CSV table of C-alpha atoms and ligand atoms in Angstrom, one decimal:
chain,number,residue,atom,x,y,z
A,1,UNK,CA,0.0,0.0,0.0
A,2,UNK,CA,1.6,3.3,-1.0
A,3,UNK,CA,2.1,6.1,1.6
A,4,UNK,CA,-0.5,8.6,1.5
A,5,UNK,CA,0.7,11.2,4.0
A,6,UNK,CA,0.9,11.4,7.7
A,7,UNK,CA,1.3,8.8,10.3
A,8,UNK,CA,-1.6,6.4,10.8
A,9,UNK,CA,-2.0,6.5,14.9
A,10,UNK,CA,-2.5,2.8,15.2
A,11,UNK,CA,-3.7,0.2,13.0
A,12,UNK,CA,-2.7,-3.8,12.9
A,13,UNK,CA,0.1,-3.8,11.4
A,14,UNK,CA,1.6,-1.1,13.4
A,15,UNK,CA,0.5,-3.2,16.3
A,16,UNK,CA,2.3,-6.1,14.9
A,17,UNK,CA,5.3,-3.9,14.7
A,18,UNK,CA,5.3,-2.6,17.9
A,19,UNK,CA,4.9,-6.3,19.6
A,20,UNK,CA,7.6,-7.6,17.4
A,21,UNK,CA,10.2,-4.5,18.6
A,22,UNK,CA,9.0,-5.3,22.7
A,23,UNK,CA,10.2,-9.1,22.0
A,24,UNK,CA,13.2,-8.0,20.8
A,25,UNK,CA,14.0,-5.2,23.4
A,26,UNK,CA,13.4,-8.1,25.7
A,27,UNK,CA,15.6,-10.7,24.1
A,28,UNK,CA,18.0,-8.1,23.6
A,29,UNK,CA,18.6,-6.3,27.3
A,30,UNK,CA,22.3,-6.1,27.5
A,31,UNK,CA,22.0,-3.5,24.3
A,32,UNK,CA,18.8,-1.6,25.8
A,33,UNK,CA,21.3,-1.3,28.9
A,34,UNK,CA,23.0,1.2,26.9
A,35,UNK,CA,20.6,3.4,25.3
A,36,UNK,CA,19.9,6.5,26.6
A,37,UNK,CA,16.9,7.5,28.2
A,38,UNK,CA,14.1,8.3,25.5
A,39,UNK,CA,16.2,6.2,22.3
A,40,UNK,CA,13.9,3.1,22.7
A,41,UNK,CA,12.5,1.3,21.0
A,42,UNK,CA,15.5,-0.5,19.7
A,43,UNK,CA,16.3,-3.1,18.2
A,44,UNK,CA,18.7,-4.9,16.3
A,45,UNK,CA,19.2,-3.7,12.3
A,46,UNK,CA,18.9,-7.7,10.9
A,47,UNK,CA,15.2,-7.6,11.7
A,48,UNK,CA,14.5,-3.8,10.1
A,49,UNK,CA,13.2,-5.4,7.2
A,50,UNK,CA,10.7,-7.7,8.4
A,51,UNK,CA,9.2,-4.9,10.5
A,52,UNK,CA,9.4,-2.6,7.9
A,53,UNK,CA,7.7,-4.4,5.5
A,54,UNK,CA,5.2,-5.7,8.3
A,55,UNK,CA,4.2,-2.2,9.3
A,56,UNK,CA,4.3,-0.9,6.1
A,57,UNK,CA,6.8,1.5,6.0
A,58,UNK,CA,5.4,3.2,9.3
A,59,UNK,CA,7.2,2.4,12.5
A,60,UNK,CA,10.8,1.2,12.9
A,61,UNK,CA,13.9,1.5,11.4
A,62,UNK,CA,17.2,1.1,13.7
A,63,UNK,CA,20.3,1.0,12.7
A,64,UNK,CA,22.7,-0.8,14.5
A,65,UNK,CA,26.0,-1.2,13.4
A,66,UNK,CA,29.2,0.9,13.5
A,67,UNK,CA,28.3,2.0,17.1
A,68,UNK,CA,25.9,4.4,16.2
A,69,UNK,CA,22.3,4.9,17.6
A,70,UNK,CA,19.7,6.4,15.9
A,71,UNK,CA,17.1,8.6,17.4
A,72,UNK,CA,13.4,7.4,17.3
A,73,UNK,CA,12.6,10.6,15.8
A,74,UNK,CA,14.7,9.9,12.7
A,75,UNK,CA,12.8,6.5,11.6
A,76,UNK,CA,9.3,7.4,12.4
A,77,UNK,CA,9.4,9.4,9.0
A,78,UNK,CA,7.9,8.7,6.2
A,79,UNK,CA,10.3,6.9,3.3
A,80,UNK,CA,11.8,9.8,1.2
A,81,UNK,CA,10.1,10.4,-2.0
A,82,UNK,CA,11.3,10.9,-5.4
A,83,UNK,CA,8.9,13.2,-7.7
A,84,UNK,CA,7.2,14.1,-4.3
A,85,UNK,CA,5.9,10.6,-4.9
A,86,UNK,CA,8.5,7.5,-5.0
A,87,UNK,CA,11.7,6.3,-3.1
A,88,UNK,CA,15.5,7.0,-4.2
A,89,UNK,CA,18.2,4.9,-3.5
A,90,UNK,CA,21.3,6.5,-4.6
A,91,UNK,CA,24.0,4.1,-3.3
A,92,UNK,CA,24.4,0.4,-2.8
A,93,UNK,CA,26.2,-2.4,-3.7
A,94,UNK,CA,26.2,-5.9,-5.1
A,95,UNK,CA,28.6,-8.7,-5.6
A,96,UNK,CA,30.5,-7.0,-8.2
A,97,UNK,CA,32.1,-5.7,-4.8
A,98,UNK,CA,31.4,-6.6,-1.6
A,99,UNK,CA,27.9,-7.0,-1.6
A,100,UNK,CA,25.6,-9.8,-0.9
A,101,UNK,CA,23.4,-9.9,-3.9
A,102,UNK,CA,24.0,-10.1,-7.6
A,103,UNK,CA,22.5,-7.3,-10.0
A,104,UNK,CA,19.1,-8.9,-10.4
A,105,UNK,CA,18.6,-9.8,-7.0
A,106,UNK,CA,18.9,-6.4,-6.0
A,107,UNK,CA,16.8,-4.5,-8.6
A,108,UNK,CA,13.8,-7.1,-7.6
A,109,UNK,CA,14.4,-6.0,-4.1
A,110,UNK,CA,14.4,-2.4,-5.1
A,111,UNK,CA,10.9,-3.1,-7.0
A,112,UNK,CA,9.9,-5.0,-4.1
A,113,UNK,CA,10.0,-1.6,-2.2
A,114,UNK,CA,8.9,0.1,-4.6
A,115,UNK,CA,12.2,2.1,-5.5
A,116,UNK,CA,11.3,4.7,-8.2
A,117,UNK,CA,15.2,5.6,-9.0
A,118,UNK,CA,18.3,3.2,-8.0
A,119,UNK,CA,22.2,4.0,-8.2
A,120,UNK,CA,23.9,0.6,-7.8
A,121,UNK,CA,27.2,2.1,-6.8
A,122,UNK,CA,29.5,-1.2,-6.5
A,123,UNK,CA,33.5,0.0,-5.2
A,124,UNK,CA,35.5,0.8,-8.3
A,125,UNK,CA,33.5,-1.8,-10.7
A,126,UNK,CA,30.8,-1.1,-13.1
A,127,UNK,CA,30.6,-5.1,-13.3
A,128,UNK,CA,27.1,-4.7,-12.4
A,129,UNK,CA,25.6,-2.4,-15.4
A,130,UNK,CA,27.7,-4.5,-17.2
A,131,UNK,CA,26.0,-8.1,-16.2
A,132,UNK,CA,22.4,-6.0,-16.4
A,133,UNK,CA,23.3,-4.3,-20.0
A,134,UNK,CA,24.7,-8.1,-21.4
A,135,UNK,CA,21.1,-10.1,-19.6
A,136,UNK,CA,19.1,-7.1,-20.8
A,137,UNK,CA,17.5,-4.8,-17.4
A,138,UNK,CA,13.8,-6.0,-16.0
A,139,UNK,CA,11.2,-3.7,-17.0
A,140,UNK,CA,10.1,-3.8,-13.1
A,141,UNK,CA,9.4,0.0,-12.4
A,142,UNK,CA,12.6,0.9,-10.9
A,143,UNK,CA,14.7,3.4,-12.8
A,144,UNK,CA,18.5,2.4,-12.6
A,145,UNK,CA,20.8,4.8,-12.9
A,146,UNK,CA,24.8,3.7,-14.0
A,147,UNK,CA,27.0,4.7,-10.5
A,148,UNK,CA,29.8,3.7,-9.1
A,149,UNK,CA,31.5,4.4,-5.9
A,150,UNK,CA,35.5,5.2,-6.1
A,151,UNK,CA,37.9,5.1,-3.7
A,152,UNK,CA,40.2,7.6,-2.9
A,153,UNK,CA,42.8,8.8,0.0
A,154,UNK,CA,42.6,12.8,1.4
A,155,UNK,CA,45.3,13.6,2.7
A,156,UNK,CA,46.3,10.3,4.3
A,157,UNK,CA,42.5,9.3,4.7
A,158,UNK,CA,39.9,6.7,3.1
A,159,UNK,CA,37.8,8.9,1.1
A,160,UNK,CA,35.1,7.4,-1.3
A,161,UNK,CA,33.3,9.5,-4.1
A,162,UNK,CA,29.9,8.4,-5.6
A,163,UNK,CA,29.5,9.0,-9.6
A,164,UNK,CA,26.2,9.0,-10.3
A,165,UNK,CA,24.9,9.2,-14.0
A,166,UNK,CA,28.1,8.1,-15.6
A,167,UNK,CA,28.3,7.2,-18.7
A,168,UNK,CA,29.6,3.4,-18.3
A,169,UNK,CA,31.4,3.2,-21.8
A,170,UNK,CA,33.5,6.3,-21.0
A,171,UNK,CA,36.6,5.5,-21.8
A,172,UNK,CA,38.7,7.6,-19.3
A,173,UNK,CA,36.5,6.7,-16.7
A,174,UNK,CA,37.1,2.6,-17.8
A,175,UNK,CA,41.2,2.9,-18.0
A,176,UNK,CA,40.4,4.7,-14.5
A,177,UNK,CA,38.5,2.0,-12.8
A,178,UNK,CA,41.1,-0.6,-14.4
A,179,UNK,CA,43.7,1.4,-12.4
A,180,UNK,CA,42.0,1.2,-9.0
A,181,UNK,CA,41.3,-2.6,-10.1
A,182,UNK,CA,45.0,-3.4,-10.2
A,183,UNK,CA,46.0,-0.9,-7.0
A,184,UNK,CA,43.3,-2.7,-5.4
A,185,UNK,CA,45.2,-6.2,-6.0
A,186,UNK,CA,48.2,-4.7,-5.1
A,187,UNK,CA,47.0,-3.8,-1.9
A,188,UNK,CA,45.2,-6.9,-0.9
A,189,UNK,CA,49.0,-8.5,-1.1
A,190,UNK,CA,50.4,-5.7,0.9
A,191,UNK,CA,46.9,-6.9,3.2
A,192,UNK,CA,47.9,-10.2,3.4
A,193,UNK,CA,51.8,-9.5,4.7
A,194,UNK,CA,50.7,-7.2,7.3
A,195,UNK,CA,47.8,-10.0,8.5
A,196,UNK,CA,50.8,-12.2,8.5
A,197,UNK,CA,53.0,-10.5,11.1
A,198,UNK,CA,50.6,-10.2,12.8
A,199,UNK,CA,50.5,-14.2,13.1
A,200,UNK,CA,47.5,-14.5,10.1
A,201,UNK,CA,49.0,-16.6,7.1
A,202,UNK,CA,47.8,-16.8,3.8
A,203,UNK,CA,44.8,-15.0,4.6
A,204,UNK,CA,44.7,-13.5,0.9
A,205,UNK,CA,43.7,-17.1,-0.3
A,206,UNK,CA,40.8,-17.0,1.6
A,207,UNK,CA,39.9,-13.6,0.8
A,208,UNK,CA,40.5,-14.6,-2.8
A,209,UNK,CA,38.0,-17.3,-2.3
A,210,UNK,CA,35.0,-15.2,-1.0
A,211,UNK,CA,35.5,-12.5,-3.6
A,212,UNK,CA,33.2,-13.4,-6.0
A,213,UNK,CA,33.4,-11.6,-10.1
A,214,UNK,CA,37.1,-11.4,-9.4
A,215,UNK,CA,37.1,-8.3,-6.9
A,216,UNK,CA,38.9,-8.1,-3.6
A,217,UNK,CA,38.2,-6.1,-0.4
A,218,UNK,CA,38.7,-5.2,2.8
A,219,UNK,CA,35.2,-6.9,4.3
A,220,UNK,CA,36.5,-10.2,2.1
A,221,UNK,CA,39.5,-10.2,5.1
A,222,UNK,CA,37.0,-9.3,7.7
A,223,UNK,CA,35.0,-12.8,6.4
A,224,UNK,CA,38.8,-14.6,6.6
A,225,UNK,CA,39.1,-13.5,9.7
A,226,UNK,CA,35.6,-14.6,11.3
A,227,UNK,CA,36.2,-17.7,9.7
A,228,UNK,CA,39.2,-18.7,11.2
A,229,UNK,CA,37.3,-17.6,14.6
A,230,UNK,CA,40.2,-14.5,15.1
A,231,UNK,CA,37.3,-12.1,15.5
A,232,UNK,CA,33.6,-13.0,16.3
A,233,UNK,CA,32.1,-10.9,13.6
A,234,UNK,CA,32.9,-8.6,10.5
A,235,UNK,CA,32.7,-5.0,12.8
A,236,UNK,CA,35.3,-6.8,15.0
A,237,UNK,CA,37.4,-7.7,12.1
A,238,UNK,CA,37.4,-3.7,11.4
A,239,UNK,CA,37.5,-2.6,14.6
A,240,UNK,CA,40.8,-4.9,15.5
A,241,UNK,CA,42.9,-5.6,12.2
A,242,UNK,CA,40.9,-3.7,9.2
A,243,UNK,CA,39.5,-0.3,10.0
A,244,UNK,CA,40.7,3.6,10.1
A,245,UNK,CA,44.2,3.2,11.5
A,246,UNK,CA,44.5,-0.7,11.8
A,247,UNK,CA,47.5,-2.8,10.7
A,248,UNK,CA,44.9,-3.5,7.1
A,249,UNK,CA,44.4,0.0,6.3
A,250,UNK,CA,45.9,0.3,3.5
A,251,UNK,CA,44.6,3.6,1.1
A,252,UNK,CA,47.9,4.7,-0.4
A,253,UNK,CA,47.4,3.1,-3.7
A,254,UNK,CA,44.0,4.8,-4.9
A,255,UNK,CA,44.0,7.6,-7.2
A,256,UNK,CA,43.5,11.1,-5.9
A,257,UNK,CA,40.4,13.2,-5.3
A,258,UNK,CA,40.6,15.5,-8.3
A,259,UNK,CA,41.6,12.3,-10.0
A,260,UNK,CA,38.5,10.5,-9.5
A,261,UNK,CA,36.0,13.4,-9.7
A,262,UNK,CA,37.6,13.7,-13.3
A,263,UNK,CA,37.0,10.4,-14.3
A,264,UNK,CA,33.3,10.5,-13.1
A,265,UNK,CA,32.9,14.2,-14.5
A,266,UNK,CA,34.9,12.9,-17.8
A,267,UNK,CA,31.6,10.6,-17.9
A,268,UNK,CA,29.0,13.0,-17.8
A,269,UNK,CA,28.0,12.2,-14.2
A,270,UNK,CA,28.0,14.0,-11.0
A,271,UNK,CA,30.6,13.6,-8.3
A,272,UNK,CA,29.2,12.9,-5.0
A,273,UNK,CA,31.2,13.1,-1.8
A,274,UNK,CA,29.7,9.4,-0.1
A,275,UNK,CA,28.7,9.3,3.4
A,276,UNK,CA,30.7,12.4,5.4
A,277,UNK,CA,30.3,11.4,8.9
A,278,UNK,CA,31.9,7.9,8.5
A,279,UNK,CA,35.3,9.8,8.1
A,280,UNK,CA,34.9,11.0,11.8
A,281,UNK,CA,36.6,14.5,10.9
A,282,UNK,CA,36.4,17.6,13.1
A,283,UNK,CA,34.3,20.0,11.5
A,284,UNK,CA,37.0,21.8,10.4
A,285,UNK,CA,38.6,18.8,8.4
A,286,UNK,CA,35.7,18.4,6.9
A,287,UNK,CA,35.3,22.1,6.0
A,288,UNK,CA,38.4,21.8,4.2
A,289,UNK,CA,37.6,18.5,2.5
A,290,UNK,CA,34.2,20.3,1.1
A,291,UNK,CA,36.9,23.1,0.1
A,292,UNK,CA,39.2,20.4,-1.8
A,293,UNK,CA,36.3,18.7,-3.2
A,294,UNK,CA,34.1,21.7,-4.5
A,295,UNK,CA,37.8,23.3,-6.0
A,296,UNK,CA,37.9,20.1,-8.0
A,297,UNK,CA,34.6,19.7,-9.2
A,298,UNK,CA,32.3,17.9,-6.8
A,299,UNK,CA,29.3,19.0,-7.2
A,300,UNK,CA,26.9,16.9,-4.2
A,301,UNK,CA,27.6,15.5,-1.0
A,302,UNK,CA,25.7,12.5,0.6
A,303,UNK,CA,23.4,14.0,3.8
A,304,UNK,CA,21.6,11.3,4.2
A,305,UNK,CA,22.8,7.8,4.8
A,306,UNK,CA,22.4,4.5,6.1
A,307,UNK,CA,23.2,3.6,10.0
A,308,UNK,CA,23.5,7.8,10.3
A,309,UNK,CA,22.1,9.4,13.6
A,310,UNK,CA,19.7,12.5,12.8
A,311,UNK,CA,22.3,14.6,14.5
A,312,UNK,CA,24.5,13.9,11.7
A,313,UNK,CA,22.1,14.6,8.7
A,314,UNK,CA,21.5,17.6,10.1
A,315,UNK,CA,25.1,18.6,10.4
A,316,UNK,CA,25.7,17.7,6.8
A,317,UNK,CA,23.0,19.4,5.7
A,318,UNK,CA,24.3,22.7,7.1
A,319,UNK,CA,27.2,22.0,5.4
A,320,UNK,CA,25.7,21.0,2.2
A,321,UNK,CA,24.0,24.8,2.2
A,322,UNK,CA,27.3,26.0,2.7
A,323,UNK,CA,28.8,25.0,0.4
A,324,UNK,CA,26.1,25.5,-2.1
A,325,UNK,CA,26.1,21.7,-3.1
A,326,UNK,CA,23.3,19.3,-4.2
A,327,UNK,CA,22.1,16.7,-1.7
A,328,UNK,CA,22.1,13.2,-2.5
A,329,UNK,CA,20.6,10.3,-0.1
A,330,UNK,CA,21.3,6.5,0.0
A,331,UNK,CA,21.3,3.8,1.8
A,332,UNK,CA,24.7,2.4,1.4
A,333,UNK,CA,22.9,-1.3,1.9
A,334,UNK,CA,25.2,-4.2,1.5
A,335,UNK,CA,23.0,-7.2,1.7
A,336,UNK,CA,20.6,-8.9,4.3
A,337,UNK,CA,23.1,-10.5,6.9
A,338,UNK,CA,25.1,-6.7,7.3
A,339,UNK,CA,21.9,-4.6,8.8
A,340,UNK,CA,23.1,-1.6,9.6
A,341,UNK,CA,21.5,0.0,6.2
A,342,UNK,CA,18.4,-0.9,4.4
A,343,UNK,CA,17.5,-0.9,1.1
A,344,UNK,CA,15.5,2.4,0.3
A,345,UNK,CA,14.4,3.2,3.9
A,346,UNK,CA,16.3,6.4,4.3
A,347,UNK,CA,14.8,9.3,5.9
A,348,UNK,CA,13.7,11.7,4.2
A,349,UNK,CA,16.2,15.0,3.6
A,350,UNK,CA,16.0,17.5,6.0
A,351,UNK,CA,14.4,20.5,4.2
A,352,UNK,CA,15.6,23.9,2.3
A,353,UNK,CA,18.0,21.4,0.1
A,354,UNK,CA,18.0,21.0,-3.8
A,355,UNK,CA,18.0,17.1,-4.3
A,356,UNK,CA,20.8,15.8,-6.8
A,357,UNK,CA,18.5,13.3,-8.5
A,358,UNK,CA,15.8,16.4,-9.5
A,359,UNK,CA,18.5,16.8,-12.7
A,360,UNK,CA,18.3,12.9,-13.5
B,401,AMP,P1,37.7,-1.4,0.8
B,401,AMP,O1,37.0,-1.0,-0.5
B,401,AMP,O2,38.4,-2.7,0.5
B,401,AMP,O3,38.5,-0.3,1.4
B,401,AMP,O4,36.6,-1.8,1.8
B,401,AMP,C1,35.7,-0.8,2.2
B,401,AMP,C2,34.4,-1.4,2.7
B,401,AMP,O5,34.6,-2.0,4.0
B,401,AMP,C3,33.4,-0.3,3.0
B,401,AMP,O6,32.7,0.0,1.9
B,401,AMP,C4,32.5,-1.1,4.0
B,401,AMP,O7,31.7,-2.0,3.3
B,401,AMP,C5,33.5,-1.8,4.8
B,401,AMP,N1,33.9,-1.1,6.0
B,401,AMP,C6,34.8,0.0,6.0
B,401,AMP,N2,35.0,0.4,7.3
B,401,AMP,C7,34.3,-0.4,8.1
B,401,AMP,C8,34.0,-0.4,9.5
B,401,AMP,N3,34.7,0.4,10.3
B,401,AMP,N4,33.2,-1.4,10.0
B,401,AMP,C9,32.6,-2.2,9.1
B,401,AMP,N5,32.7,-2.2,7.8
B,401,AMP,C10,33.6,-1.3,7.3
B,402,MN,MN1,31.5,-1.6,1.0
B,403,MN,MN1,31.8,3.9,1.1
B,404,MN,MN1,29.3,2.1,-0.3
């Protein structure tokens, strides 16, 4: 049932939905622990979609993952619209990279939600567009726009950059992505040794072996690594060995910001600086990453985005004023078994912004 406006005040579904989070907040006590007064309900991401879709859109969304908490107020929103009428989606990813589903499982899950525009935005691949151009796209409502997300290092940093509207037979934008493609095997050796003083052998075989269509990632160690039981999950795997700072950090190889935004402008699209807050700059930094960015042609920045606390949208959303750049939202959804994003269940953008996709 499409949303019509406002918040029905209760009906059975939103019943459901409210029962369904009590079990969990009960099941789950040692989180609810933690949460400050006036955050609950909560409850853990990998069930978001089964409420969602059980209460219509209406109730609960949490986000759970990377240590962040969302307030209440943030997911009792209605789903952001596209046209005034339809979701956006404008970043995701499949397992051209390191997500969980292939092409056409995700654009079926994107029509199951009724996703009016999609940006599959896999890491330095267009493998995706590529698999839907050769088996010919579904005609199943959603619009798919060719994106990609490219990585990048700022100043010493992990910095990735959304294209959106590329053209995906752009030449300087293909010798650019084959460039990342090799850096990127380069690194996963580089990866592997540092894993190994550490007392990890060979953990690039196993990588290897989880990366499907040939690509090769840091959440592909993180899997490694919870296999072999050294960590108990993939946040630990960042949080110990992988992440900002960690012995498998490793960003030196990718190609530089005005690089990138080249490439993606070189092929018609829009440069989008992805998710902001995940940097965890001061304000400052990030000033003068806006600065860098806008100087070389960026022309959006990503307010909203998935597992992102209200306080945060609204932060980036100053910013995005500012600096007089276009707002882009998405989701940043992996796949089913990594909740902390959901497919098309953003909030909605906070207001007095111009919305990148309006030109698409
Ligand atoms: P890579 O492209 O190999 O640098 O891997 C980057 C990907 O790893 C991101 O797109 C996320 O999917 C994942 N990732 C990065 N940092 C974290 C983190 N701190 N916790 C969990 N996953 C992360
Ligand atoms: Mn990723
Ligand atoms: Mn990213
Ligand atoms: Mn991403």
């Amino acid at each position: 049932m499409p949303f019509s406006g406002g918040w029905p005040r209760r009906d059975k579904t939103a019943s459901r939905a409210a029962a369904l989070v009590k079990a969990h907040l009960r099941q789950r006590q040692r989180h609810t622990k933690q949460l400050p007064a006036g955050l609950a309900p909560l409850l853990h991401g990998i069930d978001n979609q089964r409420l969602l879709a059980l209460a219509n859109r209406q109730i609960v969304a949490i986000f759970y993952g990377w240590g962040e908490r969302v307030h209440r107020r943030q997911y009792n929103q209605p789903p952001l619209r596209y046209n005034g009428s339809m979701k956006v989606d404008l970043h995701c990813h499949t397992r051209h990279s390191d997500g969980e589903l292939d092409a056409p499982a995700l654009l079926a899950l994107a029509a199951e939600r009724e996703i009016a525009l999609l940006a599959i935005t896999d890491h330095d691949s267009l493998g995706a567009h590529d698999e839907l151009a050769a088996s010919g796209e579904p005609d199943n409502g959603v619009k798919l726009l060719p994106g990609i997300e490219l990585s990048t290092s700022w100043r010493g940093r992990g910095v990735h950059i959304v294209g959106l509207n590329i053209d995906p037979a752009n030449k300087q934008l293909r010798a650019g992505i084959a460039q990342q493609q090799a850096a990127r095997e380069q690194r996963a050796e580089i990866i592997d040794q540092r894993l190994a003083k550490l007392g990890f052998a060979n953990t690039l075989v196993g990588a290897r072996q989880r990366a499907a269509n040939g690509f090769i990632g840091r959440p592909h160690f993180a899997a490694e690594l919870v296999a072999r039981g050294v960590v108990k999950d993939h946040n630990a795997a960042f949080k110990k060995y992988l992440g900002a700072g960690k012995a498998g950090d490793i960003k030196e190889q990718w190609a530089d910001l005005a690089t990138v935004v080249e490439w993606i402008t070189a092929a018609g699209g829009s440069a989008v600086l992805a998710h902001p807050d995940k940097y965890q700059l001061t304000r400052t930094k990030l000033c003068e990453l806006l600065d860098d960015f806008t100087g070389v042609g960026g022309t959006a920045m990503e307010v909203v985005s998935g597992n992102q606390t209200h306080a945060a949208s609204t932060k980036l959303a100053q910013l995005c004023r500012q600096f007089n750049l276009l707002a882009s939202s998405g989701s940043d959804y992996h796949g089913p078994s990594l909740p902390w994003a959901s497919l098309g269940n953003q909030p909605l953008l906070p207001g007095g912004l111009n919305a990148v996709w309006e030109q698409f």
